[in-house]
mmCIF file with all atom_site columns, C-alpha atoms in Angstrom:
data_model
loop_
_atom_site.group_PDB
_atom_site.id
_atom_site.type_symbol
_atom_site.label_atom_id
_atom_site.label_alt_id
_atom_site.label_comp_id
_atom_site.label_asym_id
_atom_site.label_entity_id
_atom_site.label_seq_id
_atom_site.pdbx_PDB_ins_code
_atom_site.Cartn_x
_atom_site.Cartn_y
_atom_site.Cartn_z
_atom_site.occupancy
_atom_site.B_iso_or_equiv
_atom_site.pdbx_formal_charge
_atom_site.auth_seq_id
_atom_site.auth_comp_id
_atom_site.auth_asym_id
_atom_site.auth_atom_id
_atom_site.pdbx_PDB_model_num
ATOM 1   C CA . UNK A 1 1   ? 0.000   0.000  0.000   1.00 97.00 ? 1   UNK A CA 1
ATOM 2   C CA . UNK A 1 2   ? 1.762   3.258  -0.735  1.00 98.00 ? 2   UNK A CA 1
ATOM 3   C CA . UNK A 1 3   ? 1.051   6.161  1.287   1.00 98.00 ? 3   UNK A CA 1
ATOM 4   C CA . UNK A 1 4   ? 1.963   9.579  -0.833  1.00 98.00 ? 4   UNK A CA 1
ATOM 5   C CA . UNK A 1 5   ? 2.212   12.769 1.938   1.00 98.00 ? 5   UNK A CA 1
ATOM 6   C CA . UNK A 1 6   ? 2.858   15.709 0.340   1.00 98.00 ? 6   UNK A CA 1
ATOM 7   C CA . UNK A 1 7   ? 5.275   18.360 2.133   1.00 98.00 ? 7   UNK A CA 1
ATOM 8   C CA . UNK A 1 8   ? 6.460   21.870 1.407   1.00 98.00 ? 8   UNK A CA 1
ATOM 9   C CA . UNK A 1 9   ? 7.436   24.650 2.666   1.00 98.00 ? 9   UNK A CA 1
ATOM 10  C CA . UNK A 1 10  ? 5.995   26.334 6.156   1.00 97.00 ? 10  UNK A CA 1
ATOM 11  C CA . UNK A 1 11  ? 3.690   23.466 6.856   1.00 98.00 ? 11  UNK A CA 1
ATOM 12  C CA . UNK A 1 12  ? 2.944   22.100 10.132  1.00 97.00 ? 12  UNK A CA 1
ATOM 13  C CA . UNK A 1 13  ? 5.278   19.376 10.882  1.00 97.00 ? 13  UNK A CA 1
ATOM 14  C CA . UNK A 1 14  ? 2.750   17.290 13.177  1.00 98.00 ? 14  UNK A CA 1
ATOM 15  C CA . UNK A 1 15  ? -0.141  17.462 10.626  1.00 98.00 ? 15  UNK A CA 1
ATOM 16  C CA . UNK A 1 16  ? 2.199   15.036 8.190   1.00 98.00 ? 16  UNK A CA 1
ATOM 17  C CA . UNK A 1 17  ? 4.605   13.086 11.147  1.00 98.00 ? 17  UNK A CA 1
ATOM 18  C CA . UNK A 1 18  ? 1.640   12.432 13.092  1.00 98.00 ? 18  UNK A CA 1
ATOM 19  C CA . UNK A 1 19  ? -0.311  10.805 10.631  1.00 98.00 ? 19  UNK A CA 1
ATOM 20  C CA . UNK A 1 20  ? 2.845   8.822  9.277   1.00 98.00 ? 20  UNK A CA 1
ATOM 21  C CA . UNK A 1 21  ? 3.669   7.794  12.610  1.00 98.00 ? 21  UNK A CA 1
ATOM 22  C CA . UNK A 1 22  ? 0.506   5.774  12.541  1.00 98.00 ? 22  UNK A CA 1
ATOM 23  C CA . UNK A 1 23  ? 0.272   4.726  9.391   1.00 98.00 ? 23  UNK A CA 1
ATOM 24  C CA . UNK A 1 24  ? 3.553   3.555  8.259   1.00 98.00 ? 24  UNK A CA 1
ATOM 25  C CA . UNK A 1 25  ? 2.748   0.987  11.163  1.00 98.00 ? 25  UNK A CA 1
ATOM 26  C CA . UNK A 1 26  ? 0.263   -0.364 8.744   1.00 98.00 ? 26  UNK A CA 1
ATOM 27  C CA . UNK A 1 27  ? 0.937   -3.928 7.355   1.00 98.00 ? 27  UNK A CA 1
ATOM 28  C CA . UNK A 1 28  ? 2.223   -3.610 3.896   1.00 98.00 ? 28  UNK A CA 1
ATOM 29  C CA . UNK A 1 29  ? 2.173   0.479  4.234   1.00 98.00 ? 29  UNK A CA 1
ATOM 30  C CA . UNK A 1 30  ? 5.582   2.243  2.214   1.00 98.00 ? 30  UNK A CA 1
ATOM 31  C CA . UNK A 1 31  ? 5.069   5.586  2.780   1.00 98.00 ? 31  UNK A CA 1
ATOM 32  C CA . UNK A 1 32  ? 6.328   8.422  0.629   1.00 98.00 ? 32  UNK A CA 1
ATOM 33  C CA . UNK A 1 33  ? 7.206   11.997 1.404   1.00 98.00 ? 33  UNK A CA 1
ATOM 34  C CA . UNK A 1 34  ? 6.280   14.057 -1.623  1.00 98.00 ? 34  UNK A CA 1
ATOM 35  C CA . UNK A 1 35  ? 7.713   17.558 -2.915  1.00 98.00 ? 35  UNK A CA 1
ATOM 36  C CA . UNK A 1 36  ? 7.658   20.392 -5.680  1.00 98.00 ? 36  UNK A CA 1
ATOM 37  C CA . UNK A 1 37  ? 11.506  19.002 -5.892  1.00 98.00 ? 37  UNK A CA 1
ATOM 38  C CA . UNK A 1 38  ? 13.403  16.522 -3.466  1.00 98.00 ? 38  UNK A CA 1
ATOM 39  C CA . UNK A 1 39  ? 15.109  17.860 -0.550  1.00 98.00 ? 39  UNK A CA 1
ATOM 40  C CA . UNK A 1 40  ? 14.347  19.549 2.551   1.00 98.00 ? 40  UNK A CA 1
ATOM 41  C CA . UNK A 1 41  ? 11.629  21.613 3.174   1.00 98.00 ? 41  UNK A CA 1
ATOM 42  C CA . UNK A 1 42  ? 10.896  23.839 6.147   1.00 97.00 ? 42  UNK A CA 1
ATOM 43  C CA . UNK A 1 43  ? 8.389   24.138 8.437   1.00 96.00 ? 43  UNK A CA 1
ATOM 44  C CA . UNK A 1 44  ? 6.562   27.597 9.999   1.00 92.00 ? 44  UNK A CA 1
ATOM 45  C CA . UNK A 1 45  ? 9.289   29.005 11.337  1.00 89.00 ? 45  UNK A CA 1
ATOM 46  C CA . UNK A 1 46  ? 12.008  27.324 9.823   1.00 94.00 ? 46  UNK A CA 1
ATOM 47  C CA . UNK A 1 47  ? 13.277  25.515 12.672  1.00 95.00 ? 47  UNK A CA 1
ATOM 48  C CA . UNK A 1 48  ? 12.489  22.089 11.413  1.00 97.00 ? 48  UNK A CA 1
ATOM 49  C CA . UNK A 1 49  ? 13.444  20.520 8.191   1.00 97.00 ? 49  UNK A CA 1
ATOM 50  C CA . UNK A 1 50  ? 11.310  17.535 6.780   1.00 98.00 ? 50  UNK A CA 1
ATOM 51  C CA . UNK A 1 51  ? 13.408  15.420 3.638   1.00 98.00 ? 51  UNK A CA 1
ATOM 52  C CA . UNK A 1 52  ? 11.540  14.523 0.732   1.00 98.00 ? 52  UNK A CA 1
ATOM 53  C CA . UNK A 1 53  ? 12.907  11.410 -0.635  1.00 98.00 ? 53  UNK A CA 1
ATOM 54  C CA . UNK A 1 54  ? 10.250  12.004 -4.090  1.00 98.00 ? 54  UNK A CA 1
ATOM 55  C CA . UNK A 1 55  ? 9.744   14.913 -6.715  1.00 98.00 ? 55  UNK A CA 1
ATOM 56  C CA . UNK A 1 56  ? 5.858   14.706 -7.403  1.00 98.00 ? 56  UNK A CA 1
ATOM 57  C CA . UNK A 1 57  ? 7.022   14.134 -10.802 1.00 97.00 ? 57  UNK A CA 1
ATOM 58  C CA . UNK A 1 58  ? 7.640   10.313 -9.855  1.00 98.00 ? 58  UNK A CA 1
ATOM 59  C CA . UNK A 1 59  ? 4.607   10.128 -8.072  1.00 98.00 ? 59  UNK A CA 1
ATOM 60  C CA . UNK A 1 60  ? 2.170   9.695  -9.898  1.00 94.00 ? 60  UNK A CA 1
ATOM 61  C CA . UNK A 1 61  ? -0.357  6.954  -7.748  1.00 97.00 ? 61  UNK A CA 1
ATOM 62  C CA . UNK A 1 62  ? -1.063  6.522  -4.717  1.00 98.00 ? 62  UNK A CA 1
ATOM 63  C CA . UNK A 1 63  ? -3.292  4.466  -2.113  1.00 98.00 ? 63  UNK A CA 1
ATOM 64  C CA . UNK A 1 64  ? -3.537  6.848  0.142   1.00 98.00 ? 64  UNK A CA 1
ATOM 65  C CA . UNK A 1 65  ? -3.046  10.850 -0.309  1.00 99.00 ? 65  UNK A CA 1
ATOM 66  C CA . UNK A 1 66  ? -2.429  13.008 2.856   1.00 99.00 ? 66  UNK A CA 1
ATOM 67  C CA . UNK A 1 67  ? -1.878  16.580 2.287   1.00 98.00 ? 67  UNK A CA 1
ATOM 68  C CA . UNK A 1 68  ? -0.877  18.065 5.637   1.00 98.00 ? 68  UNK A CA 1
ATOM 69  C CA . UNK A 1 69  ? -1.277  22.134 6.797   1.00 98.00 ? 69  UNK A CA 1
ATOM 70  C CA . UNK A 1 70  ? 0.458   24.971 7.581   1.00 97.00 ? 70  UNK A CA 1
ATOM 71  C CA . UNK A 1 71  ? 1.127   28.394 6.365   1.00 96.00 ? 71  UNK A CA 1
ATOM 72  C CA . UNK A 1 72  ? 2.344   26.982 2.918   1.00 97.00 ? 72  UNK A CA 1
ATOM 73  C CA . UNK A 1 73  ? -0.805  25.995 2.086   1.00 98.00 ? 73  UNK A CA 1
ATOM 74  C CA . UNK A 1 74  ? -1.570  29.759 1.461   1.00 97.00 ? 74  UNK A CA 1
ATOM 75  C CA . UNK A 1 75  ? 0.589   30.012 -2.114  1.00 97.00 ? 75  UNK A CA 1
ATOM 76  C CA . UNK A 1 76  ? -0.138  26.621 -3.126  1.00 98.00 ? 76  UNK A CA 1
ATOM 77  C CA . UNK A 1 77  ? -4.402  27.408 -3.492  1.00 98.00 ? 77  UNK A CA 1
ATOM 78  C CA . UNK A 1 78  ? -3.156  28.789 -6.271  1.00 97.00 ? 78  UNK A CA 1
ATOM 79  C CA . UNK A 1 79  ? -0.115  26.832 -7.529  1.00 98.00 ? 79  UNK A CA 1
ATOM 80  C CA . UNK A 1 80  ? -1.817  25.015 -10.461 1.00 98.00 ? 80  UNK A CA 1
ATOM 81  C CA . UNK A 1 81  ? 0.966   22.059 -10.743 1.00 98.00 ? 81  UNK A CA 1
ATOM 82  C CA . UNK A 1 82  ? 0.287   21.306 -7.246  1.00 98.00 ? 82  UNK A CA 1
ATOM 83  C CA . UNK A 1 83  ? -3.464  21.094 -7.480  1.00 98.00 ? 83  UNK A CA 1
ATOM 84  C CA . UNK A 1 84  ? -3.120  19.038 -10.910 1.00 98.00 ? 84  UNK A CA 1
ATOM 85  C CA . UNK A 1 85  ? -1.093  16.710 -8.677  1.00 98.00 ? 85  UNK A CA 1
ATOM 86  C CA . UNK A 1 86  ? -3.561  16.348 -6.278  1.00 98.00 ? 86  UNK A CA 1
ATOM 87  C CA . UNK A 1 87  ? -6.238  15.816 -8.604  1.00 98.00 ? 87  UNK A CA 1
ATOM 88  C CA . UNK A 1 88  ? -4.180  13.681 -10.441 1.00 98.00 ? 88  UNK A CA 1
ATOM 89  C CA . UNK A 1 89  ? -3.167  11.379 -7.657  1.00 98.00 ? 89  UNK A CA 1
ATOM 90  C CA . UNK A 1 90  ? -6.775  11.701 -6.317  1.00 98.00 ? 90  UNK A CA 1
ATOM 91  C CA . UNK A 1 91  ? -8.400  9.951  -9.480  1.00 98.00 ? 91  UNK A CA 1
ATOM 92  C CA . UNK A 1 92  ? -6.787  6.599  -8.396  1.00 98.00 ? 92  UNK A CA 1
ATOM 93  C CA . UNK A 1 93  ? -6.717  6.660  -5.192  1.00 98.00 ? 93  UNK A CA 1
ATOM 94  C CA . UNK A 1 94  ? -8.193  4.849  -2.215  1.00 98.00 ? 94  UNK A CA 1
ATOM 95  C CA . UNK A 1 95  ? -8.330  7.231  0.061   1.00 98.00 ? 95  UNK A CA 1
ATOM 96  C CA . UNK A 1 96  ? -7.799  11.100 0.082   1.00 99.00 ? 96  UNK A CA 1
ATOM 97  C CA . UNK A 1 97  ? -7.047  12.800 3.448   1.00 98.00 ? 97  UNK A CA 1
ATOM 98  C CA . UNK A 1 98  ? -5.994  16.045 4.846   1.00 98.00 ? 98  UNK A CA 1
ATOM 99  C CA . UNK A 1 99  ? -5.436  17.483 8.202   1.00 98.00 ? 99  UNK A CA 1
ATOM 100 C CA . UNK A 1 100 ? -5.675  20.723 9.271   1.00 98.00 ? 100 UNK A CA 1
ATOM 101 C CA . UNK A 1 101 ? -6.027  23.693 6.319   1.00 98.00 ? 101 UNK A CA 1
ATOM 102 C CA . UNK A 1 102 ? -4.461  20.706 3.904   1.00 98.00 ? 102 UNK A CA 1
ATOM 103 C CA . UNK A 1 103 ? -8.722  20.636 3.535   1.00 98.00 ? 103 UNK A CA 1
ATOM 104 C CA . UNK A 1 104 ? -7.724  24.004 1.801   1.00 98.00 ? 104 UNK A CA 1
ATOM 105 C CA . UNK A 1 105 ? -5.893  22.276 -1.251  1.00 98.00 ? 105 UNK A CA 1
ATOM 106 C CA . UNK A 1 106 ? -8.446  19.940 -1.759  1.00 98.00 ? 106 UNK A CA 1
ATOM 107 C CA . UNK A 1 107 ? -10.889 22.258 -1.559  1.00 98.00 ? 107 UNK A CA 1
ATOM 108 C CA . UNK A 1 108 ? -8.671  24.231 -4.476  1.00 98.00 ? 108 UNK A CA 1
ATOM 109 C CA . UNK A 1 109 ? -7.920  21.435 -6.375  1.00 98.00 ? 109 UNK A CA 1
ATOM 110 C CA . UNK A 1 110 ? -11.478 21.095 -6.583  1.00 98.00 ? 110 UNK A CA 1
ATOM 111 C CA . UNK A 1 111 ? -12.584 17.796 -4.522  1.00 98.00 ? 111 UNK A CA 1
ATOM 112 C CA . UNK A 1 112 ? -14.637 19.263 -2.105  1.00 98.00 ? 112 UNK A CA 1
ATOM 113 C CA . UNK A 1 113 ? -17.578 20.785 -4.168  1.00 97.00 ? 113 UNK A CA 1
ATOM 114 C CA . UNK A 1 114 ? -20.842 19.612 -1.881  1.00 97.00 ? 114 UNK A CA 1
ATOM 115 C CA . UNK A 1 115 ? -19.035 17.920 0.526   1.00 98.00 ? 115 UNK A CA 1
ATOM 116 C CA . UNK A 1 116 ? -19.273 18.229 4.535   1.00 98.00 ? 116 UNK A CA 1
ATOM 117 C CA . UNK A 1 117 ? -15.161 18.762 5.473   1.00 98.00 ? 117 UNK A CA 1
ATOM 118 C CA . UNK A 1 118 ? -13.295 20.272 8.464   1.00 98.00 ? 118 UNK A CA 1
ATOM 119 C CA . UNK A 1 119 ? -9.943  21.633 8.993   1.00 98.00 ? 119 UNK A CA 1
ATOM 120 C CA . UNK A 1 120 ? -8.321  24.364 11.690  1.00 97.00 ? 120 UNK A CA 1
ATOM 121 C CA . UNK A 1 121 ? -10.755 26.362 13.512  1.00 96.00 ? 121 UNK A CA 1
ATOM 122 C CA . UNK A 1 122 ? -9.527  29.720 12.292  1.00 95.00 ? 122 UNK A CA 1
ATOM 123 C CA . UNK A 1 123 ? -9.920  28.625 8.445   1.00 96.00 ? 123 UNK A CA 1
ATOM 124 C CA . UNK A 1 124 ? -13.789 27.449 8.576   1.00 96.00 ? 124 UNK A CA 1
ATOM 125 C CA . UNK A 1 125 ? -14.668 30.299 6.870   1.00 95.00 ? 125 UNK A CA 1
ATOM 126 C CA . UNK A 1 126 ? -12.037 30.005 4.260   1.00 96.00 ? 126 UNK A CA 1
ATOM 127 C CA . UNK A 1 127 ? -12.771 26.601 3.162   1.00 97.00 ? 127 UNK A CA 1
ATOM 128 C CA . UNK A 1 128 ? -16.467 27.139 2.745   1.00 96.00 ? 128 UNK A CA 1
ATOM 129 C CA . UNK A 1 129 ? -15.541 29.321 -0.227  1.00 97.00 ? 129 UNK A CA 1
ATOM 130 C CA . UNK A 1 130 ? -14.397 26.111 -2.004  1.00 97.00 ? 130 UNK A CA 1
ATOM 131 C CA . UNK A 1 131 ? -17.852 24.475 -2.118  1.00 97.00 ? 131 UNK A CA 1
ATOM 132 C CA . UNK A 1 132 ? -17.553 22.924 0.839   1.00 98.00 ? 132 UNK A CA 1
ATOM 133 C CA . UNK A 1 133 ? -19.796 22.436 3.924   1.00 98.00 ? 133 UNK A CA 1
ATOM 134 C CA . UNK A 1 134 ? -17.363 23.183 6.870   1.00 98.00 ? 134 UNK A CA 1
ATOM 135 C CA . UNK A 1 135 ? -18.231 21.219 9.852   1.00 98.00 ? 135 UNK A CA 1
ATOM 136 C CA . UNK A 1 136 ? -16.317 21.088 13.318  1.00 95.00 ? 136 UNK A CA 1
ATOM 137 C CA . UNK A 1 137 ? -15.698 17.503 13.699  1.00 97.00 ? 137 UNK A CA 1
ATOM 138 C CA . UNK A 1 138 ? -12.570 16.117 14.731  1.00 98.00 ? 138 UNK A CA 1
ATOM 139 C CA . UNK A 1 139 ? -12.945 13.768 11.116  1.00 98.00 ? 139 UNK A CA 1
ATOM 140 C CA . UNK A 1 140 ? -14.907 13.760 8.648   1.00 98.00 ? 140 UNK A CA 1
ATOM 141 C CA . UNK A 1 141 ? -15.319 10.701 6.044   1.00 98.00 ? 141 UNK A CA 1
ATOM 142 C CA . UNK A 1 142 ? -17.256 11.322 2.839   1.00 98.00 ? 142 UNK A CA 1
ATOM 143 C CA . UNK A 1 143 ? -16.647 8.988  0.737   1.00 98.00 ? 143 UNK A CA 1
ATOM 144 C CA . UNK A 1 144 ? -13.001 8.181  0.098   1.00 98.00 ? 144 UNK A CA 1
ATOM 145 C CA . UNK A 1 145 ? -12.035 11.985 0.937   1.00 98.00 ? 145 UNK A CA 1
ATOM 146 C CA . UNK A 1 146 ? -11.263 12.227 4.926   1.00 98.00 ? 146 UNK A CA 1
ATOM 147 C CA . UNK A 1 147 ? -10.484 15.407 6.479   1.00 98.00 ? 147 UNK A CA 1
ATOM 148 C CA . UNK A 1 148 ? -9.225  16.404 10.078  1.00 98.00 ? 148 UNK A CA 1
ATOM 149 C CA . UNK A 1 149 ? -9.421  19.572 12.098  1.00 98.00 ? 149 UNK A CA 1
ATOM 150 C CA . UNK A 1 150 ? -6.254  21.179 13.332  1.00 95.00 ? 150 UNK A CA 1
ATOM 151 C CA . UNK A 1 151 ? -3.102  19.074 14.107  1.00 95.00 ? 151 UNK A CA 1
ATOM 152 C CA . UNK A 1 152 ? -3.546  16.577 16.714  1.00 97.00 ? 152 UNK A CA 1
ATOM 153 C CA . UNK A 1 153 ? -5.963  15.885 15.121  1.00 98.00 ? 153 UNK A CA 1
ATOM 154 C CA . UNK A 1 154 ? -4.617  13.872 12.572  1.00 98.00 ? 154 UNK A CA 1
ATOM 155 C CA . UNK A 1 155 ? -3.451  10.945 14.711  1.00 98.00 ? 155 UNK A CA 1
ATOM 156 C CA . UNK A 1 156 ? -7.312  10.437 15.054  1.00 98.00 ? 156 UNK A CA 1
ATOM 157 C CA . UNK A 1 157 ? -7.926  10.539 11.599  1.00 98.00 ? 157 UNK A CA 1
ATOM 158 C CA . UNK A 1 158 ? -4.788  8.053  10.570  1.00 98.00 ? 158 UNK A CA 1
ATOM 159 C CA . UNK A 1 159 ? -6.292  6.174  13.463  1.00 98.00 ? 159 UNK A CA 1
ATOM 160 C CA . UNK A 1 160 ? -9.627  5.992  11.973  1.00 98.00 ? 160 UNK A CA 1
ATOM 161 C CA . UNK A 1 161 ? -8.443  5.003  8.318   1.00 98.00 ? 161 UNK A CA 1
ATOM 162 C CA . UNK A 1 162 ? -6.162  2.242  9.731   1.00 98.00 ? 162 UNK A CA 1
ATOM 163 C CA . UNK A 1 163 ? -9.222  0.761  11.058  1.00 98.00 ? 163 UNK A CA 1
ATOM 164 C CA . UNK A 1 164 ? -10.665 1.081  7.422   1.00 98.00 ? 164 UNK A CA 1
ATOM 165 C CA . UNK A 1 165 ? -7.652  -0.195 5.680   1.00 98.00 ? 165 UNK A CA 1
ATOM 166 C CA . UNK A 1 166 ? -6.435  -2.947 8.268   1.00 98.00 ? 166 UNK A CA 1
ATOM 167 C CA . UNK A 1 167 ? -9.262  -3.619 10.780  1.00 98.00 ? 167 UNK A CA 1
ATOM 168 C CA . UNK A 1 168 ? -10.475 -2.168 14.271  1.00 98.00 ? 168 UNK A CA 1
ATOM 169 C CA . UNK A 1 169 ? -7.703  -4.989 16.106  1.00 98.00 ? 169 UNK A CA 1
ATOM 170 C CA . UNK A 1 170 ? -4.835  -3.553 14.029  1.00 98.00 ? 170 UNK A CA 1
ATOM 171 C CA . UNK A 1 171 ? -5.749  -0.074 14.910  1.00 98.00 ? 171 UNK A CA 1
ATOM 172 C CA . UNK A 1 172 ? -5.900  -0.200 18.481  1.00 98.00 ? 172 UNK A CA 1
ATOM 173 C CA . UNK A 1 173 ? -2.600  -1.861 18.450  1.00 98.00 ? 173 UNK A CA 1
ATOM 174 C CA . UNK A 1 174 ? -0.943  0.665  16.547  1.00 98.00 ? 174 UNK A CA 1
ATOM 175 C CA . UNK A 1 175 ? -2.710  2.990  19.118  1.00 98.00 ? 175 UNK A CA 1
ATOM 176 C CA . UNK A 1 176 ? -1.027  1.046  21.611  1.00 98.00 ? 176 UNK A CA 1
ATOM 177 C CA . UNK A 1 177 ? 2.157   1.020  20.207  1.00 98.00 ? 177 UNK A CA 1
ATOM 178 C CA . UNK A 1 178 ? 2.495   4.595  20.298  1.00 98.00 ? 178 UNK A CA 1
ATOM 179 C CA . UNK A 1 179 ? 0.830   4.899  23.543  1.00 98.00 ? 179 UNK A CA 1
ATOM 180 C CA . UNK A 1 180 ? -1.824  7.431  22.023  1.00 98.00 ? 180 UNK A CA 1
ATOM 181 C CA . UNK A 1 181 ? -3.637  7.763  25.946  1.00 98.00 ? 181 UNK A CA 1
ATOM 182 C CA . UNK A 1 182 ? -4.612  11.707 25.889  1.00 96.00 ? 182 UNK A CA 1
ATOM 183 C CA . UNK A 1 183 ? -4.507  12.877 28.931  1.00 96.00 ? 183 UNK A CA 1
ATOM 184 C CA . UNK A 1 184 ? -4.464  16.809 28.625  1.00 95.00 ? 184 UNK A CA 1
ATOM 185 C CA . UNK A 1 185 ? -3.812  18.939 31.778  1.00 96.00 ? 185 UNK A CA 1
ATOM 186 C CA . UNK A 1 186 ? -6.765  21.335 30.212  1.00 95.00 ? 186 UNK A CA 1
ATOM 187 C CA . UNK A 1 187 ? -9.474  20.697 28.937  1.00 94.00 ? 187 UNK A CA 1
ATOM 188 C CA . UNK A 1 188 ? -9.032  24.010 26.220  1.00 95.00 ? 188 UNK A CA 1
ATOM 189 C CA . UNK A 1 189 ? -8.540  22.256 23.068  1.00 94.00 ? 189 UNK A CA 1
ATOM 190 C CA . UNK A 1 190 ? -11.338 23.166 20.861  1.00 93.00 ? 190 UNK A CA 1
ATOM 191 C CA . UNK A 1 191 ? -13.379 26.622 20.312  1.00 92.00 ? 191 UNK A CA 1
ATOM 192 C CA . UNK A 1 192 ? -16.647 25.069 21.949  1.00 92.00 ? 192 UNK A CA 1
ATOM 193 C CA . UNK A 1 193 ? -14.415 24.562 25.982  1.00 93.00 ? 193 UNK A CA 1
ATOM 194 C CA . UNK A 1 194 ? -11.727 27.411 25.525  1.00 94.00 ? 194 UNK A CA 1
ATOM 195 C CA . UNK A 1 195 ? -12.665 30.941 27.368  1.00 94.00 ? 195 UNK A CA 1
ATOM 196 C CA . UNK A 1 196 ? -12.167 34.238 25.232  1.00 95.00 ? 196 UNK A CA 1
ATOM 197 C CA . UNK A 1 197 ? -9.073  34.637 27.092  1.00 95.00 ? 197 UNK A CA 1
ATOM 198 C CA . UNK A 1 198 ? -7.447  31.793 25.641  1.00 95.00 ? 198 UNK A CA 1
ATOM 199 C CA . UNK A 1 199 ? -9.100  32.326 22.627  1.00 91.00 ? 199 UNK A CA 1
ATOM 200 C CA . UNK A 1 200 ? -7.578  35.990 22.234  1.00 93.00 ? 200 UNK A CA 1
ATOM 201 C CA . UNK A 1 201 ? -3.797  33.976 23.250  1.00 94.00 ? 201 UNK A CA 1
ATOM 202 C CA . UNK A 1 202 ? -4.018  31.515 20.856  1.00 93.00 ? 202 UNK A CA 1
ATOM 203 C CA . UNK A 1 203 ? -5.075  33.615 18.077  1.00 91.00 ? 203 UNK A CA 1
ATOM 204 C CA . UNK A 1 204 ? -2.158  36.216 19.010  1.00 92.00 ? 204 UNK A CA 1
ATOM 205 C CA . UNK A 1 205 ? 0.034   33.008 18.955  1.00 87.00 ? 205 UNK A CA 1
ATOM 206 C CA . UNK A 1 206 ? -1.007  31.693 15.631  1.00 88.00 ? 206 UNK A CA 1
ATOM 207 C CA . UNK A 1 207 ? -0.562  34.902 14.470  1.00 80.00 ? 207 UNK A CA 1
ATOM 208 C CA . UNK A 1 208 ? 2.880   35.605 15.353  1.00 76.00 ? 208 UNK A CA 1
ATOM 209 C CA . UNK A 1 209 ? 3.801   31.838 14.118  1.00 75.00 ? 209 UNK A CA 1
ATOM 210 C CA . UNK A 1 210 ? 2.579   33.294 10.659  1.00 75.00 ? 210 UNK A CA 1
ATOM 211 C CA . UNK A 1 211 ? 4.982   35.262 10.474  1.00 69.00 ? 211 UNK A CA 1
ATOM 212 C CA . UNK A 1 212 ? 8.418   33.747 9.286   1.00 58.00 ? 212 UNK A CA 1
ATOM 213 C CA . UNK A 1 213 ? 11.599  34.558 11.531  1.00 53.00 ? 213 UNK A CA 1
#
């Protein structure tokens, strides 16, 4: 089964090592981190560099499609090459997923038209100008598309399509194996529990990590 994730420049590094870290645990999974070019890309604030080992010119199908988040995603909703790749890879695949405002490139490359999808909290708005119908689930399965909210959230979606691909038993011990217990010390993780306080933090925070260093 290969797994294509697609990286570039500024995204979020947990939206694409979370997911892999679950489902390269997949029986039979090769997994496949996908560029513009090969080489190293950075992430927000350039602290972390991700390798791609494949130039999306040599990938051409995929199983599975994951097109992580970040603050790169802003350019590429209008890169044409890398929504033709997407759409490309998406005609033969299994399964198409993103995780946080990765939902925004699908939505661009056109795969969302009519259908319920999520991604960060902050870019609802955004994606319901790509035909979608943002929801606030943590995942959200139409069809073979699969979209997840912001970040963490993506273990719960790999989670969720390893139970489709493999079985429920095979899941929960890759859960297991990577000893995916949450046990948050506050319970301020989503829009609906956090005060406007935190709120008005967060959104300074996000704010600031848009801007490169």
């Amino acid at each position: 089964m290969d797994i294509a994730i697609l990286i570039f420049d500024r995204l979020t590094a947990l939206d694409a090592i979370g997911p892999y870290e679950v489902l390269q645990r997949v029986p039979g999974a090769h997994v496949k981190f996908v560029a513009a070019e090969r080489g190293p890309v950075r992430t927000e604030q350039g602290m972390l560099g991700v390798i791609a080992d494949y130039a999306r010119d040599e990938v051409t199908n995929a199983d599975v499609l994951l097109v992580p988040g970040g603050i790169g995603t802003r350019p590429l909703i209008k890169d044409e090459p890398t929504l033709e790749w997407i759409r490309a890879v998406d005609a033969n695949s299994e399964w198409t997923t993103s995780v946080c405002t990765g939902s925004l490139l699908l939505g661009a490359a056109g795969l969302l038209e009519g259908k319920e999808a999520t991604t960060h909290w902050r870019s609802l708005d955004l994606l319901g100008s790509f035909g979608a119908t943002p929801v606030s689930d943590r995942v959200v399965f139409q069809g073979k598309v699969v979209t997840a909210a912001g970040v963490s959230s993506g273990i719960d979606m790999a989670l969720h399509l390893a139970a489709r691909i493999a079985g429920d038993d095979v899941a929960q011990a890759i859960q297991l194996g990577i000893e995916y217990d949450p046990q948050p010390p506050f319970d301020s993780g989503s829009v609906a529990k956090a005060p406007q306080k935190i709120m008005d933090l967060a959104l300074a925070g996000l704010k600031q990590a848009d801007t490169p260093r």
